[in-house]
mmCIF file of C-alpha atoms and ligand atoms in Angstrom:
data_model
loop_
_atom_site.group_PDB
_atom_site.id
_atom_site.type_symbol
_atom_site.label_atom_id
_atom_site.label_comp_id
_atom_site.label_asym_id
_atom_site.label_seq_id
_atom_site.Cartn_x
_atom_site.Cartn_y
_atom_site.Cartn_z
ATOM 1 C CA MET A 943 -30.247 -75.087 164.160
ATOM 2 C CA VAL A 944 -34.256 -75.128 164.453
ATOM 3 C CA GLY A 945 -34.716 -76.430 167.870
ATOM 4 C CA GLU A 946 -37.361 -79.583 166.761
ATOM 5 C CA ASP A 947 -38.492 -80.791 170.101
ATOM 6 C CA THR A 948 -38.187 -77.695 171.742
ATOM 7 C CA GLY A 949 -38.624 -73.912 170.534
ATOM 8 C CA THR A 950 -35.690 -71.623 169.767
ATOM 9 C CA LEU A 951 -34.792 -68.191 170.905
ATOM 10 C CA PHE A 952 -34.344 -65.816 167.883
ATOM 11 C CA ILE A 953 -31.395 -63.028 168.408
ATOM 12 C CA VAL A 954 -32.895 -59.512 166.131
ATOM 13 C CA SER A 955 -30.791 -57.414 165.275
ATOM 14 C CA ALA A 956 -33.204 -53.956 165.959
ATOM 15 C CA PRO A 957 -32.427 -50.437 163.984
ATOM 16 C CA ILE A 958 -29.832 -47.430 165.561
ATOM 17 C CA GLY A 959 -32.474 -45.159 164.324
ATOM 18 C CA ASN A 960 -34.188 -45.477 161.310
ATOM 19 C CA LEU A 961 -36.314 -47.684 161.140
ATOM 20 C CA SER A 962 -35.416 -49.319 157.513
ATOM 21 C CA ASP A 963 -32.379 -50.627 158.918
ATOM 22 C CA ILE A 964 -33.779 -53.747 159.745
ATOM 23 C CA THR A 965 -33.338 -56.667 157.821
ATOM 24 C CA TYR A 966 -36.439 -58.829 155.766
ATOM 25 C CA ARG A 967 -35.740 -61.560 157.925
ATOM 26 C CA ALA A 968 -35.704 -59.604 161.454
ATOM 27 C CA VAL A 969 -39.376 -58.716 160.272
ATOM 28 C CA GLU A 970 -40.547 -62.216 159.348
ATOM 29 C CA THR A 971 -39.346 -63.553 162.948
ATOM 30 C CA LEU A 972 -40.393 -61.063 164.584
ATOM 31 C CA ARG A 973 -43.901 -61.695 162.708
ATOM 32 C CA SER A 974 -43.677 -65.313 162.962
ATOM 33 C CA VAL A 975 -42.750 -66.413 166.393
ATOM 34 C CA HIS A 976 -45.403 -66.618 169.876
ATOM 35 C CA LEU A 977 -43.147 -64.006 171.479
ATOM 36 C CA ILE A 978 -41.240 -60.989 171.790
ATOM 37 C CA ALA A 979 -39.114 -60.249 174.695
ATOM 38 C CA ALA A 980 -38.346 -56.920 174.352
ATOM 39 C CA GLU A 981 -35.924 -54.258 176.645
ATOM 40 C CA ASP A 982 -38.755 -51.626 177.172
ATOM 41 C CA THR A 983 -41.944 -52.574 175.229
ATOM 42 C CA ARG A 984 -42.689 -48.973 174.323
ATOM 43 C CA ARG A 985 -40.355 -48.572 172.584
ATOM 44 C CA SER A 986 -39.805 -51.645 170.662
ATOM 45 C CA LYS A 987 -43.965 -51.413 169.887
ATOM 46 C CA ILE A 988 -42.700 -48.160 167.819
ATOM 47 C CA LEU A 989 -41.391 -50.587 165.899
ATOM 48 C CA LEU A 990 -43.744 -53.471 165.737
ATOM 49 C CA ASN A 991 -46.695 -50.445 164.652
ATOM 50 C CA HIS A 992 -44.643 -49.665 161.519
ATOM 51 C CA TYR A 993 -44.260 -53.183 160.355
ATOM 52 C CA GLN A 994 -47.553 -53.761 161.163
ATOM 53 C CA ILE A 995 -46.554 -56.731 163.627
ATOM 54 C CA GLN A 996 -48.840 -57.809 166.105
ATOM 55 C CA THR A 997 -46.683 -60.467 167.539
ATOM 56 C CA PRO A 998 -47.514 -60.245 171.320
ATOM 57 C CA LEU A 999 -44.532 -58.269 173.680
ATOM 58 C CA SER A 1000 -43.147 -59.230 176.921
ATOM 59 C CA SER A 1001 -40.431 -57.083 178.664
ATOM 60 C CA PHE A 1002 -36.800 -58.381 179.799
ATOM 61 C CA HIS A 1003 -35.108 -55.783 181.498
ATOM 62 C CA SER A 1004 -32.164 -56.703 184.405
ATOM 63 C CA TYR A 1005 -34.815 -55.977 187.481
ATOM 64 C CA ASN A 1006 -37.175 -58.822 186.601
ATOM 65 C CA GLN A 1007 -34.233 -61.536 183.727
ATOM 66 C CA VAL A 1008 -33.648 -64.105 186.282
ATOM 67 C CA LYS A 1009 -37.923 -64.796 187.346
ATOM 68 C CA LYS A 1010 -38.534 -63.499 183.289
ATOM 69 C CA GLY A 1011 -35.678 -65.578 182.106
ATOM 70 C CA ARG A 1012 -36.944 -68.716 183.833
ATOM 71 C CA GLY A 1013 -40.421 -68.505 182.037
ATOM 72 C CA PHE A 1014 -38.865 -67.569 178.417
ATOM 73 C CA VAL A 1015 -36.823 -70.799 178.742
ATOM 74 C CA GLU A 1016 -40.233 -72.936 180.548
ATOM 75 C CA MET A 1017 -41.927 -71.856 176.995
ATOM 76 C CA MET A 1018 -39.163 -72.230 174.909
ATOM 77 C CA LYS A 1019 -38.857 -75.872 176.089
ATOM 78 C CA GLU A 1020 -42.941 -76.363 175.926
ATOM 79 C CA GLY A 1021 -42.008 -75.501 171.803
ATOM 80 C CA LYS A 1022 -42.474 -71.662 171.971
ATOM 81 C CA ASN A 1023 -40.168 -69.718 169.556
ATOM 82 C CA LEU A 1024 -39.309 -66.770 171.110
ATOM 83 C CA ALA A 1025 -37.443 -63.154 169.762
ATOM 84 C CA LEU A 1026 -35.078 -60.919 171.741
ATOM 85 C CA VAL A 1027 -34.756 -57.651 170.717
ATOM 86 C CA SER A 1028 -33.118 -54.752 173.005
ATOM 87 C CA ASP A 1029 -34.135 -50.970 172.389
ATOM 88 C CA ALA A 1030 -32.049 -50.319 169.118
ATOM 89 C CA GLY A 1031 -29.136 -52.021 167.730
ATOM 90 C CA THR A 1032 -28.149 -55.829 168.466
ATOM 91 C CA PRO A 1033 -29.452 -57.562 171.722
ATOM 92 C CA GLY A 1034 -26.493 -58.105 174.186
ATOM 93 C CA VAL A 1035 -23.727 -55.377 173.508
ATOM 94 C CA SER A 1036 -23.927 -52.846 176.019
ATOM 95 C CA ASP A 1037 -27.204 -53.889 177.461
ATOM 96 C CA PRO A 1038 -28.509 -57.095 179.966
ATOM 97 C CA LEU A 1039 -29.908 -58.838 177.769
ATOM 98 C CA PHE A 1040 -27.353 -61.689 177.384
ATOM 99 C CA HIS A 1041 -28.336 -63.163 180.251
ATOM 100 C CA LEU A 1042 -31.441 -64.601 178.538
ATOM 101 C CA ALA A 1043 -29.106 -66.096 175.273
ATOM 102 C CA ARG A 1044 -26.630 -67.811 178.008
ATOM 103 C CA LEU A 1045 -29.708 -69.067 179.975
ATOM 104 C CA ALA A 1046 -31.478 -70.500 176.953
ATOM 105 C CA ILE A 1047 -27.666 -72.257 175.855
ATOM 106 C CA GLU A 1048 -27.517 -73.759 179.734
ATOM 107 C CA SER A 1049 -30.702 -75.032 178.591
ATOM 108 C CA GLY A 1050 -29.741 -76.631 175.465
ATOM 109 C CA ILE A 1051 -32.273 -74.501 173.294
ATOM 110 C CA PRO A 1052 -30.857 -73.569 169.609
ATOM 111 C CA VAL A 1053 -30.135 -69.485 169.975
ATOM 112 C CA LEU A 1054 -29.669 -68.115 166.405
ATOM 113 C CA PRO A 1055 -28.746 -65.068 165.420
ATOM 114 C CA VAL A 1056 -30.362 -62.560 163.001
ATOM 115 C CA PRO A 1057 -27.629 -59.833 162.397
ATOM 116 C CA GLY A 1058 -28.395 -56.430 161.766
ATOM 117 C CA PRO A 1059 -26.909 -53.319 162.881
ATOM 118 C CA SER A 1060 -24.966 -51.905 165.708
ATOM 119 C CA ALA A 1061 -23.820 -48.796 166.893
ATOM 120 C CA ALA A 1062 -20.232 -49.565 167.964
ATOM 121 C CA VAL A 1063 -20.057 -50.998 163.905
ATOM 122 C CA ALA A 1064 -22.279 -48.385 162.331
ATOM 123 C CA ALA A 1065 -19.500 -45.262 164.163
ATOM 124 C CA LEU A 1066 -16.564 -47.348 163.272
ATOM 125 C CA THR A 1067 -17.702 -47.501 159.618
ATOM 126 C CA VAL A 1068 -17.445 -44.038 159.311
ATOM 127 C CA SER A 1069 -14.679 -42.447 161.976
ATOM 128 C CA GLY A 1070 -12.072 -42.853 159.337
ATOM 129 C CA LEU A 1071 -10.103 -44.421 161.620
ATOM 130 C CA PRO A 1072 -8.091 -48.166 161.381
ATOM 131 C CA MET A 1073 -11.092 -50.639 161.490
ATOM 132 C CA ASP A 1074 -9.215 -53.823 160.378
ATOM 133 C CA ARG A 1075 -8.564 -54.320 164.013
ATOM 134 C CA PHE A 1076 -10.339 -52.639 167.077
ATOM 135 C CA VAL A 1077 -11.364 -53.278 170.734
ATOM 136 C CA PHE A 1078 -14.902 -52.725 171.869
ATOM 137 C CA GLU A 1079 -15.260 -51.541 175.176
ATOM 138 C CA GLY A 1080 -18.501 -49.936 176.011
ATOM 139 C CA PHE A 1081 -19.703 -47.304 178.794
ATOM 140 C CA LEU A 1082 -16.355 -46.522 180.756
ATOM 141 C CA PRO A 1083 -17.074 -47.272 184.751
ATOM 142 C CA VAL A 1084 -18.407 -43.910 186.206
ATOM 143 C CA LYS A 1085 -16.487 -43.800 189.347
ATOM 144 C CA LYS A 1086 -14.796 -47.608 190.922
ATOM 145 C CA ARG A 1087 -11.803 -48.094 188.045
ATOM 146 C CA ARG A 1088 -12.212 -45.243 185.450
ATOM 147 C CA MET A 1089 -8.697 -44.572 185.705
ATOM 148 C CA THR A 1090 -7.536 -47.699 186.213
ATOM 149 C CA ARG A 1091 -9.301 -48.844 183.105
ATOM 150 C CA LEU A 1092 -8.309 -45.748 181.373
ATOM 151 C CA LYS A 1093 -4.746 -46.335 181.837
ATOM 152 C CA GLU A 1094 -4.618 -50.134 180.864
ATOM 153 C CA LEU A 1095 -6.677 -48.598 177.370
ATOM 154 C CA ALA A 1096 -3.913 -45.608 177.001
ATOM 155 C CA GLU A 1097 -1.410 -48.532 175.686
ATOM 156 C CA GLU A 1098 -4.213 -50.366 173.091
ATOM 157 C CA LYS A 1099 -2.914 -50.191 169.941
ATOM 158 C CA ARG A 1100 -5.640 -50.586 167.995
ATOM 159 C CA THR A 1101 -8.699 -48.505 167.184
ATOM 160 C CA ILE A 1102 -11.393 -48.278 170.480
ATOM 161 C CA VAL A 1103 -14.727 -47.724 170.583
ATOM 162 C CA LEU A 1104 -17.098 -46.438 173.412
ATOM 163 C CA TYR A 1105 -20.528 -45.717 173.652
ATOM 164 C CA GLU A 1106 -21.015 -42.535 176.366
ATOM 165 C CA SER A 1107 -23.840 -40.951 177.594
ATOM 166 C CA PRO A 1108 -24.187 -36.760 176.249
ATOM 167 C CA ARG A 1109 -24.110 -35.969 180.264
ATOM 168 C CA ARG A 1110 -20.788 -37.460 180.411
ATOM 169 C CA MET A 1111 -18.806 -36.641 177.091
ATOM 170 C CA GLU A 1112 -17.488 -33.317 178.770
ATOM 171 C CA ARG A 1113 -15.564 -35.323 181.958
ATOM 172 C CA THR A 1114 -15.080 -38.158 179.130
ATOM 173 C CA LEU A 1115 -13.347 -36.121 176.526
ATOM 174 C CA ARG A 1116 -11.338 -34.352 179.530
ATOM 175 C CA ASP A 1117 -10.115 -38.015 181.073
ATOM 176 C CA LEU A 1118 -9.033 -39.255 177.566
ATOM 177 C CA HIS A 1119 -7.580 -36.696 176.978
ATOM 178 C CA GLY A 1120 -5.789 -36.602 180.579
ATOM 179 C CA THR A 1121 -4.770 -40.344 179.805
ATOM 180 C CA PHE A 1122 -3.953 -41.302 176.097
ATOM 181 C CA GLY A 1123 -2.584 -38.129 175.373
ATOM 182 C CA ASP A 1124 -3.501 -36.510 171.745
ATOM 183 C CA ARG A 1125 -5.032 -39.070 169.404
ATOM 184 C CA PRO A 1126 -7.636 -39.220 166.749
ATOM 185 C CA ILE A 1127 -10.711 -39.034 167.670
ATOM 186 C CA ALA A 1128 -14.758 -39.205 165.937
ATOM 187 C CA VAL A 1129 -17.393 -38.708 168.011
ATOM 188 C CA ALA A 1130 -20.926 -40.386 166.120
ATOM 189 C CA ARG A 1131 -23.847 -38.643 166.818
ATOM 190 C CA GLU A 1132 -27.473 -39.770 166.530
ATOM 191 C CA LEU A 1133 -26.347 -41.665 163.353
ATOM 192 C CA THR A 1134 -29.455 -42.665 160.835
ATOM 193 C CA LYS A 1135 -31.132 -40.299 162.819
ATOM 194 C CA ILE A 1136 -32.775 -36.904 161.486
ATOM 195 C CA HIS A 1137 -29.850 -34.751 163.279
ATOM 196 C CA GLU A 1138 -26.941 -37.722 162.662
ATOM 197 C CA GLU A 1139 -23.125 -35.976 162.747
ATOM 198 C CA VAL A 1140 -19.793 -37.191 162.411
ATOM 199 C CA ILE A 1141 -17.281 -35.365 164.303
ATOM 200 C CA ARG A 1142 -13.748 -35.917 163.713
ATOM 201 C CA GLY A 1143 -10.623 -33.882 165.344
ATOM 202 C CA ASN A 1144 -8.291 -35.263 168.213
ATOM 203 C CA LEU A 1145 -8.576 -35.086 171.770
ATOM 204 C CA ALA A 1146 -6.932 -31.620 172.592
ATOM 205 C CA THR A 1147 -9.044 -29.994 170.459
ATOM 206 C CA LEU A 1148 -12.244 -31.362 172.081
ATOM 207 C CA ALA A 1149 -11.246 -31.498 175.221
ATOM 208 C CA VAL A 1150 -10.699 -28.476 175.596
ATOM 209 C CA GLU A 1151 -13.219 -27.081 173.714
ATOM 210 C CA GLN A 1152 -16.101 -24.935 175.526
ATOM 211 C CA GLY A 1153 -19.601 -24.262 175.453
ATOM 212 C CA ARG A 1154 -20.626 -27.362 172.879
ATOM 213 C CA GLN A 1155 -23.739 -28.937 174.274
ATOM 214 C CA TRP A 1156 -23.912 -33.106 173.925
ATOM 215 C CA ARG A 1157 -26.470 -33.805 173.048
ATOM 216 C CA GLY A 1158 -28.346 -37.493 172.005
ATOM 217 C CA GLU A 1159 -26.784 -41.130 171.206
ATOM 218 C CA ILE A 1160 -22.610 -41.294 170.925
ATOM 219 C CA THR A 1161 -20.234 -43.391 170.127
ATOM 220 C CA LEU A 1162 -16.861 -42.611 170.579
ATOM 221 C CA VAL A 1163 -14.246 -44.068 168.251
ATOM 222 C CA VAL A 1164 -9.976 -43.505 169.773
ATOM 223 C CA GLY A 1165 -7.311 -43.658 167.550
ATOM 224 C CA GLY A 1166 -5.497 -46.197 169.313
ATOM 225 C CA CYS A 1167 -1.973 -46.118 170.531
ATOM 226 C CA PRO A 1168 0.818 -44.651 168.069
ATOM 227 C CA ARG A 1169 3.127 -47.400 167.370
ATOM 228 C CA ARG A 1170 6.766 -47.297 168.165
ATOM 229 C CA ARG A 1171 9.944 -47.967 165.497
ATOM 230 C CA ASP A 1172 9.981 -51.489 167.129
ATOM 231 C CA ASP A 1173 6.498 -52.821 167.314
ATOM 232 C CA GLY A 1174 6.107 -54.090 163.756
ATOM 233 C CA PRO A 1175 3.752 -52.916 161.252
ATOM 234 C CA PRO A 1176 1.114 -50.925 161.227
ATOM 235 C CA SER A 1177 -2.488 -50.905 161.100
ATOM 236 C CA ASP A 1178 -2.697 -50.574 157.260
ATOM 237 C CA ALA A 1179 0.247 -52.363 156.675
ATOM 238 C CA ALA A 1180 -1.725 -55.428 158.380
ATOM 239 C CA VAL A 1181 -4.658 -54.576 155.721
ATOM 240 C CA GLU A 1182 -2.549 -54.971 153.131
ATOM 241 C CA THR A 1183 -1.185 -58.418 154.643
ATOM 242 C CA GLU A 1184 -5.058 -59.517 154.655
ATOM 243 C CA ASP A 1185 -5.586 -58.900 151.494
ATOM 244 C CA GLU A 1186 -2.727 -60.305 150.620
ATOM 245 C CA LYS A 1187 -3.600 -63.464 151.832
ATOM 246 C CA ARG A 1188 -6.824 -63.719 149.935
ATOM 247 C CA GLY A 1189 -5.046 -63.022 146.425
ATOM 248 C CA LEU A 1190 -6.293 -59.254 146.435
ATOM 249 C CA GLU A 1191 -3.016 -57.780 146.069
HETATM 250 N N1 SAM B 144 -27.325 -52.724 171.537
HETATM 251 C C1 SAM B 144 -26.714 -51.229 171.126
HETATM 252 C C2 SAM B 144 -26.192 -51.970 170.026
HETATM 253 O O1 SAM B 144 -26.265 -52.668 169.834
HETATM 254 O O2 SAM B 144 -25.243 -50.571 169.425
HETATM 255 C C3 SAM B 144 -26.569 -50.162 172.097
HETATM 256 C C4 SAM B 144 -26.775 -50.488 173.201
HETATM 257 S S1 SAM B 144 -26.528 -49.254 174.483
HETATM 258 C C5 SAM B 144 -27.364 -49.150 176.234
HETATM 259 C C6 SAM B 144 -26.630 -47.454 173.472
HETATM 260 C C7 SAM B 144 -25.598 -46.763 173.068
HETATM 261 O O3 SAM B 144 -25.054 -47.344 172.168
HETATM 262 C C8 SAM B 144 -25.924 -45.460 173.299
HETATM 263 O O4 SAM B 144 -25.908 -44.411 174.990
HETATM 264 C C9 SAM B 144 -25.243 -44.993 173.047
HETATM 265 O O5 SAM B 144 -23.866 -44.998 173.061
HETATM 266 C C10 SAM B 144 -24.763 -46.238 171.633
HETATM 267 N N2 SAM B 144 -26.096 -45.508 170.507
HETATM 268 C C11 SAM B 144 -26.778 -46.057 170.294
HETATM 269 N N3 SAM B 144 -27.688 -45.721 169.314
HETATM 270 C C12 SAM B 144 -27.161 -45.290 168.241
HETATM 271 C C13 SAM B 144 -27.061 -44.096 167.409
HETATM 272 N N4 SAM B 144 -27.480 -44.130 166.489
HETATM 273 N N5 SAM B 144 -25.577 -43.028 167.001
HETATM 274 C C14 SAM B 144 -24.616 -42.951 168.018
HETATM 275 N N6 SAM B 144 -24.179 -43.886 169.029
HETATM 276 C C15 SAM B 144 -25.964 -44.653 169.028
#
């Protein structure tokens, strides 16, 4: 439902690398709104130039979100349409942009999705691990609560998706192996970009591997805690059950 008296906030998903990974509707929306609120205007400018979109950009980041957010809401109350874009993928997924969506919702402004890529889902699809159910954890805490979080996650039976910076990869692989034990893992690196790579292996091997230089943007997909005999059907059986429900068996 587009706003009648007020403007609308469109949450627009952007590519995670390859600039062609954007929907027609996303391009049309970015062209037609009055203003685009962007996490990093320089990065979004590359996308806008590629599609010859001339809509003005305004920065929206954690350090200015309160003041800027209020200003954007005022504009939408006056009838202006805004689009929100992040540096990559879907706004609000492990970036601070969800604050604007919440502010708009609290102010009675329609908030509509223009869906598209997200690194988490893209990585899952090529991981080879069960994805009928999964948990998305974003970035692990770096200091406080890191071990507590890892210990909680060690019990998780569903496939786990994490974002990680290349600087912390060695430590994270070691910590995951230390708390989870050996598990299958897929490291999805630079998806949709020139140096795209998916490393499918196990934690025991990757955690002790020496000398690998981790580079670029990385998403980790880790197998869930192996089920015990009395835990009920495994994930694969859950897929079949879903198929059965839809009459596809
Ligand atoms: N909102 C984004 C989304 O929907 O995917 C995620 C934003 S988060 C700040 C950025 C993190 O996403 C990176 O540090 C990396 O872990 C992951 N990421 C982004 N692009 C990626 C890519 N092309 N390949 C693998 N992981 C990626």
